[in-house]
Amino acid sequence: MANLIKYGIPDPPTPTCLRRNDGIGTFYAGQINSLFGEPESGKTWVGLAAVVEQINRGGKAAVIDLDHNGIGATVTRLLATLGADQDRLGSLDHFRYAEPEDKAELMAVVQDLAQWSPHVVLLDSIGELLPALGLNSNSPDDFTIGHTAVLKPLARSGAAVIIIDHVAKNPEAAQRGPTGTAAKTRAVGGAMLRVSVKDAFAPGRGGSCYLTLTKDRHGGLRAATPSTDRQPLVGTFKLHPEGSEHAYSVYAAEEGESGPGAAPATDIASLVDLDPPPESVRDVANRLSWGTDRARIALKAFRSQEGTIRSAAA
């Protein structure tokens, strides 16, 4: 047996993929990372930005499109909106896209990518992975099979594997995290981020979203975040309007800055519609017949976005 500490205790891994404006990465290489949130919250934009970052550095990145967004829509986002280098995007040495239709195609893609050793692999979305393998999305045992067959080989190749996941439609369940089995959370060996919309994404106008840390196995991202919250805001992703100097940015959270929590957009909209505006958690709970936790999270999100919401409504 090798002496693992002969040369001292190694430093813990640090996130290096999709760097914030302070130089700290958001995702870990060689690990499975997760982005989850409501539809249209910005999850795919964040994941694709990580792909573009690697391509423009001369690295290798891949997209496994299980949601069938289509190569046309994906390339348009990468090239026209996120500013990917056109020559590298068109080279199989730097970028590969796959839209597997069945288990056999998916396993062939995994084998190809594991041998190619990309720096980033974006899998959109994890909700379609188990059905593609003929497995049950709510079964921990089935997820373990899918994780071992697809996700683990990609991470072992050295890639920052970024999986996109969804939350339940029920607001109370959505606050708890991604849909399906809890085995998905346990499988994340890197960073797990809740994505919450800040400014709605629109063609040409851009948009932005909060990135809130819900799991960080190695602690590198948490250590680089000033907040002591259990689930701190680690950054804000901004897709800049068309014609801006930069296509996108990831801004590190500043001291005292916090995200909106896990409030669904529909809950925030309910608070916007209240007249007079909500005054307290008890006020929200009483007027909307909600539980205290739901009211607290929604009110925090409402107050963090209130200026933007009122300006947009004016």
Coordinates of C-alpha atoms in Angstrom, one line a residue:
M1 CA 0.0 0.0 0.0
A2 CA 1.3 3.4 -1.0
N3 CA 2.1 6.0 1.7
L4 CA -0.5 8.6 0.7
I5 CA 0.9 11.4 3.0
K6 CA 4.6 10.8 2.3
Y7 CA 4.9 14.2 0.7
G8 CA 2.4 15.9 2.9
I9 CA -1.4 16.4 2.8
P10 CA -2.4 17.6 -0.7
D11 CA -4.4 20.8 -1.1
P12 CA -8.2 20.2 -1.6
P13 CA -9.5 20.6 -5.1
T14 CA -10.5 24.1 -6.2
P15 CA -13.1 25.1 -8.8
T16 CA -11.5 26.2 -12.1
C17 CA -14.4 26.1 -14.6
L18 CA -16.5 29.2 -15.4
R19 CA -14.5 31.8 -13.6
R20 CA -16.1 34.7 -11.8
N21 CA -14.8 38.2 -12.1
D22 CA -12.5 37.5 -9.1
G23 CA -10.8 34.6 -10.9
I24 CA -12.4 31.9 -8.8
G25 CA -14.1 29.1 -10.8
T26 CA -17.7 27.9 -10.3
F27 CA -17.4 24.3 -11.2
Y28 CA -14.8 21.5 -10.4
A29 CA -12.9 19.6 -13.0
G30 CA -13.0 15.9 -12.7
Q31 CA -16.2 16.1 -10.7
I32 CA -20.0 16.0 -11.3
N33 CA -21.5 19.4 -10.8
S34 CA -25.2 20.4 -10.9
L35 CA -27.3 23.3 -11.9
F36 CA -31.0 23.2 -10.9
G37 CA -33.9 25.5 -10.8
E38 CA -37.2 26.5 -12.5
P39 CA -37.8 26.6 -16.2
E40 CA -36.3 29.7 -17.9
S41 CA -34.3 30.6 -14.8
G42 CA -31.0 30.6 -16.8
K43 CA -29.6 27.1 -16.1
T44 CA -28.8 26.3 -19.7
W45 CA -27.2 29.7 -20.3
V46 CA -24.9 29.2 -17.3
G47 CA -23.9 25.7 -18.6
L48 CA -23.3 26.9 -22.1
A49 CA -21.2 29.8 -20.9
A50 CA -18.9 27.2 -19.2
V51 CA -18.7 25.4 -22.6
V52 CA -17.8 28.7 -24.4
E53 CA -15.2 29.6 -21.8
Q54 CA -13.3 26.4 -22.6
I55 CA -13.7 26.6 -26.3
N56 CA -12.4 30.2 -26.4
R57 CA -9.4 29.2 -24.3
G58 CA -8.5 26.5 -26.8
G59 CA -9.8 23.7 -24.6
K60 CA -12.3 20.9 -25.4
A61 CA -16.0 21.0 -24.5
A62 CA -19.0 18.9 -25.3
V63 CA -22.8 19.1 -25.1
I64 CA -25.0 16.0 -24.6
D65 CA -28.5 17.2 -25.6
L66 CA -30.9 14.8 -24.0
D67 CA -33.6 17.5 -23.9
H68 CA -33.5 17.7 -27.7
N69 CA -33.0 21.5 -27.9
G70 CA -31.4 20.8 -31.3
I71 CA -28.0 21.6 -32.8
G72 CA -29.2 24.7 -34.5
A73 CA -30.6 26.3 -31.4
T74 CA -27.5 25.2 -29.4
V75 CA -25.0 26.5 -31.9
T76 CA -26.8 29.8 -32.2
R77 CA -26.7 30.3 -28.5
L78 CA -23.0 29.4 -28.3
L79 CA -21.9 31.5 -31.3
A80 CA -24.3 34.4 -31.7
T81 CA -25.2 35.1 -28.1
L82 CA -22.3 33.8 -26.0
G83 CA -19.5 34.7 -28.3
A84 CA -17.9 31.3 -29.0
D85 CA -14.9 31.3 -31.4
Q86 CA -16.4 30.3 -34.7
D87 CA -13.4 28.3 -36.0
R88 CA -13.0 26.3 -32.8
L89 CA -16.7 25.7 -32.5
G90 CA -16.6 24.1 -35.9
S91 CA -13.7 21.9 -35.1
L92 CA -14.1 18.4 -33.6
D93 CA -10.8 19.0 -31.8
H94 CA -12.5 21.6 -29.6
F95 CA -16.3 21.0 -29.6
R96 CA -18.6 18.0 -29.9
Y97 CA -22.3 17.9 -29.8
A98 CA -24.5 14.8 -29.5
E99 CA -28.3 14.3 -29.4
P100 CA -28.5 10.5 -28.7
E101 CA -31.9 8.9 -29.5
D102 CA -31.5 5.7 -27.4
K103 CA -29.3 3.8 -25.0
A104 CA -27.0 2.5 -27.6
E105 CA -26.3 6.0 -29.1
L106 CA -25.8 7.4 -25.6
M107 CA -23.3 4.8 -24.5
A108 CA -21.4 5.3 -27.7
V109 CA -21.2 9.1 -27.0
V110 CA -20.0 8.4 -23.5
Q111 CA -17.2 6.1 -24.7
D112 CA -16.1 8.6 -27.4
L113 CA -16.0 11.5 -24.9
A114 CA -14.2 9.5 -22.2
Q115 CA -11.5 8.7 -24.7
W116 CA -11.4 12.3 -26.0
S117 CA -11.0 13.7 -22.4
P118 CA -12.9 17.1 -22.7
H119 CA -12.5 19.8 -20.1
V120 CA -16.2 20.4 -19.8
V121 CA -19.3 18.2 -20.6
L122 CA -22.7 19.8 -20.3
L123 CA -25.6 17.2 -20.0
D124 CA -29.0 18.8 -20.5
S125 CA -30.9 17.4 -18.7
I126 CA -30.5 14.8 -16.1
G127 CA -34.2 14.2 -16.0
E128 CA -34.0 12.6 -19.4
L129 CA -30.9 10.4 -18.6
L130 CA -32.6 7.5 -16.8
P131 CA -35.5 7.2 -19.3
A132 CA -32.9 7.1 -22.1
L133 CA -31.4 4.1 -20.4
G134 CA -34.7 2.5 -19.7
L135 CA -34.5 3.2 -16.0
N136 CA -36.8 4.7 -13.4
S137 CA -36.1 8.4 -12.5
N138 CA -37.4 7.9 -9.0
S139 CA -35.3 4.9 -8.1
P140 CA -32.1 5.4 -6.2
D141 CA -30.8 2.0 -7.5
D142 CA -31.6 3.0 -11.1
F143 CA -29.9 6.3 -10.7
T144 CA -26.8 4.6 -9.3
I145 CA -26.7 2.5 -12.5
G146 CA -27.1 5.6 -14.7
H147 CA -24.5 7.5 -12.7
T148 CA -22.0 4.6 -13.0
A149 CA -22.6 4.1 -16.7
V150 CA -22.7 7.7 -17.9
L151 CA -21.6 10.4 -15.4
K152 CA -18.7 8.7 -13.6
P153 CA -16.8 7.8 -16.8
L154 CA -17.0 11.4 -18.0
A155 CA -15.8 12.8 -14.6
R156 CA -13.0 10.3 -14.5
S157 CA -11.8 11.5 -17.9
G158 CA -11.0 14.8 -16.1
A159 CA -14.1 16.8 -17.3
A160 CA -16.1 19.2 -15.3
V161 CA -19.4 17.4 -15.8
I162 CA -22.3 19.9 -15.5
I163 CA -25.7 18.3 -15.2
I164 CA -28.9 20.4 -15.6
D165 CA -31.8 19.5 -13.4
H166 CA -35.3 20.7 -12.6
V167 CA -37.4 21.3 -9.5
A168 CA -40.9 20.2 -8.8
K169 CA -43.9 22.3 -9.9
N170 CA -45.3 22.3 -6.4
P171 CA -43.8 25.4 -4.6
E172 CA -43.3 23.6 -1.3
A173 CA -41.5 20.7 -3.0
A174 CA -39.5 23.1 -5.2
Q175 CA -37.9 24.7 -2.2
R176 CA -36.4 21.3 -1.2
G177 CA -34.3 20.9 -4.4
P178 CA -34.3 18.9 -7.6
T179 CA -37.0 16.4 -8.6
G180 CA -36.6 12.7 -8.3
T181 CA -34.4 10.6 -6.0
A182 CA -32.0 12.1 -3.4
A183 CA -29.3 9.9 -4.9
K184 CA -28.8 12.7 -7.5
T185 CA -27.6 15.0 -4.7
R186 CA -25.3 12.4 -3.2
A187 CA -23.7 11.8 -6.7
V188 CA -22.6 15.5 -6.9
G189 CA -18.9 15.6 -6.0
G190 CA -18.3 19.2 -7.1
A191 CA -20.7 22.2 -6.7
M192 CA -24.4 22.1 -6.7
L193 CA -26.0 25.4 -7.5
R194 CA -29.6 26.6 -7.4
V195 CA -30.3 29.0 -10.3
S196 CA -32.9 31.7 -9.6
V197 CA -33.9 34.3 -12.2
K198 CA -33.0 37.9 -11.3
D199 CA -33.8 39.7 -14.6
A200 CA -35.8 37.6 -17.1
F201 CA -33.8 36.4 -20.2
A202 CA -35.0 37.9 -23.5
P203 CA -33.5 37.8 -27.0
G204 CA -31.2 40.8 -27.5
R205 CA -31.8 42.1 -24.0
G206 CA -29.9 39.5 -22.1
G207 CA -30.8 38.7 -18.5
S208 CA -29.3 37.6 -15.2
C209 CA -29.7 34.9 -12.5
Y210 CA -28.5 34.2 -9.0
L211 CA -26.2 31.2 -8.3
T212 CA -26.8 29.9 -4.8
L213 CA -24.6 27.2 -3.4
T214 CA -26.4 24.2 -1.9
K215 CA -23.6 21.7 -1.9
D216 CA -19.8 22.0 -2.1
R217 CA -18.1 18.7 -1.2
H218 CA -14.6 20.1 -1.4
G219 CA -15.4 23.5 0.2
G220 CA -13.3 25.5 -2.3
L221 CA -16.1 27.6 -3.6
R222 CA -17.6 28.1 -0.2
A223 CA -14.3 29.3 1.2
A224 CA -14.1 31.9 -1.6
T225 CA -17.5 33.3 -0.6
P226 CA -17.8 36.0 2.1
S227 CA -21.2 34.9 3.4
T228 CA -21.6 32.5 6.3
D229 CA -25.1 31.5 5.2
R230 CA -25.7 27.8 5.0
Q231 CA -26.6 28.2 1.3
P232 CA -24.7 31.3 0.3
L233 CA -25.0 33.3 -2.9
V234 CA -21.8 32.6 -4.7
G235 CA -22.3 34.7 -7.8
T236 CA -24.6 36.4 -10.3
F237 CA -24.5 35.3 -13.9
K238 CA -25.3 38.1 -16.4
L239 CA -26.0 37.6 -20.1
H240 CA -25.2 41.1 -21.5
P241 CA -27.4 42.8 -24.0
E242 CA -26.6 42.5 -27.7
G243 CA -23.8 44.8 -28.8
S244 CA -22.1 44.8 -25.3
E245 CA -18.3 44.5 -25.0
H246 CA -18.7 41.1 -23.3
A247 CA -21.2 38.4 -24.0
Y248 CA -21.6 37.3 -20.4
S249 CA -20.1 37.7 -17.0
V250 CA -20.1 35.9 -13.6
Y251 CA -19.9 38.4 -10.7
A252 CA -18.7 37.1 -7.4
A253 CA -21.1 37.8 -4.5
E254 CA -20.0 40.8 -2.4
E255 CA -20.0 40.8 1.4
G256 CA -23.5 41.1 2.8
E257 CA -25.1 40.2 -0.6
S258 CA -27.6 37.3 -0.5
G259 CA -29.6 35.6 -3.1
P260 CA -33.4 35.3 -3.3
G261 CA -33.5 31.8 -1.7
A262 CA -35.6 29.1 -3.4
A263 CA -38.8 31.1 -4.1
P264 CA -40.5 30.1 -7.3
A265 CA -41.2 33.0 -9.7
T266 CA -45.0 32.3 -9.2
D267 CA -44.6 33.0 -5.5
I268 CA -42.8 36.3 -6.1
A269 CA -45.5 37.3 -8.6
S270 CA -48.1 36.6 -5.9
L271 CA -46.4 39.1 -3.6
V272 CA -46.1 41.6 -6.4
D273 CA -49.9 41.5 -6.8
L274 CA -50.6 42.2 -3.1
D275 CA -52.1 45.6 -2.4
P276 CA -50.9 47.0 -0.1
P277 CA -47.4 45.4 -0.4
P278 CA -46.5 42.7 2.1
E279 CA -45.1 43.9 5.4
S280 CA -43.9 40.7 7.2
V281 CA -43.7 37.0 7.0
R282 CA -46.9 36.7 9.1
D283 CA -48.7 39.2 6.8
V284 CA -47.8 37.1 3.7
A285 CA -48.7 33.8 5.4
N286 CA -52.1 35.1 6.5
R287 CA -53.1 36.8 3.3
L288 CA -52.0 34.0 1.0
S289 CA -52.7 31.1 3.3
W290 CA -49.1 29.8 3.1
G291 CA -46.9 28.1 5.5
T292 CA -44.3 30.2 7.4
D293 CA -41.3 28.7 5.5
R294 CA -42.8 29.4 2.1
A295 CA -43.8 32.9 3.2
R296 CA -40.3 33.7 4.6
I297 CA -38.5 32.5 1.5
A298 CA -40.8 34.3 -0.9
L299 CA -40.7 37.6 1.1
K300 CA -36.9 37.5 1.1
A301 CA -36.8 37.0 -2.7
F302 CA -39.4 39.7 -3.2
R303 CA -37.5 42.2 -1.2
S304 CA -34.2 41.4 -3.0
Q305 CA -35.9 42.0 -6.3
E306 CA -38.4 44.7 -5.4
G307 CA -36.5 47.6 -7.0
T308 CA -36.2 45.7 -10.3
I309 CA -39.8 44.5 -10.2
R310 CA -41.2 48.0 -9.6
S311 CA -39.1 49.6 -12.2
A312 CA -40.2 47.0 -14.8
A313 CA -43.8 47.6 -13.9
A314 CA -43.6 51.4 -14.2

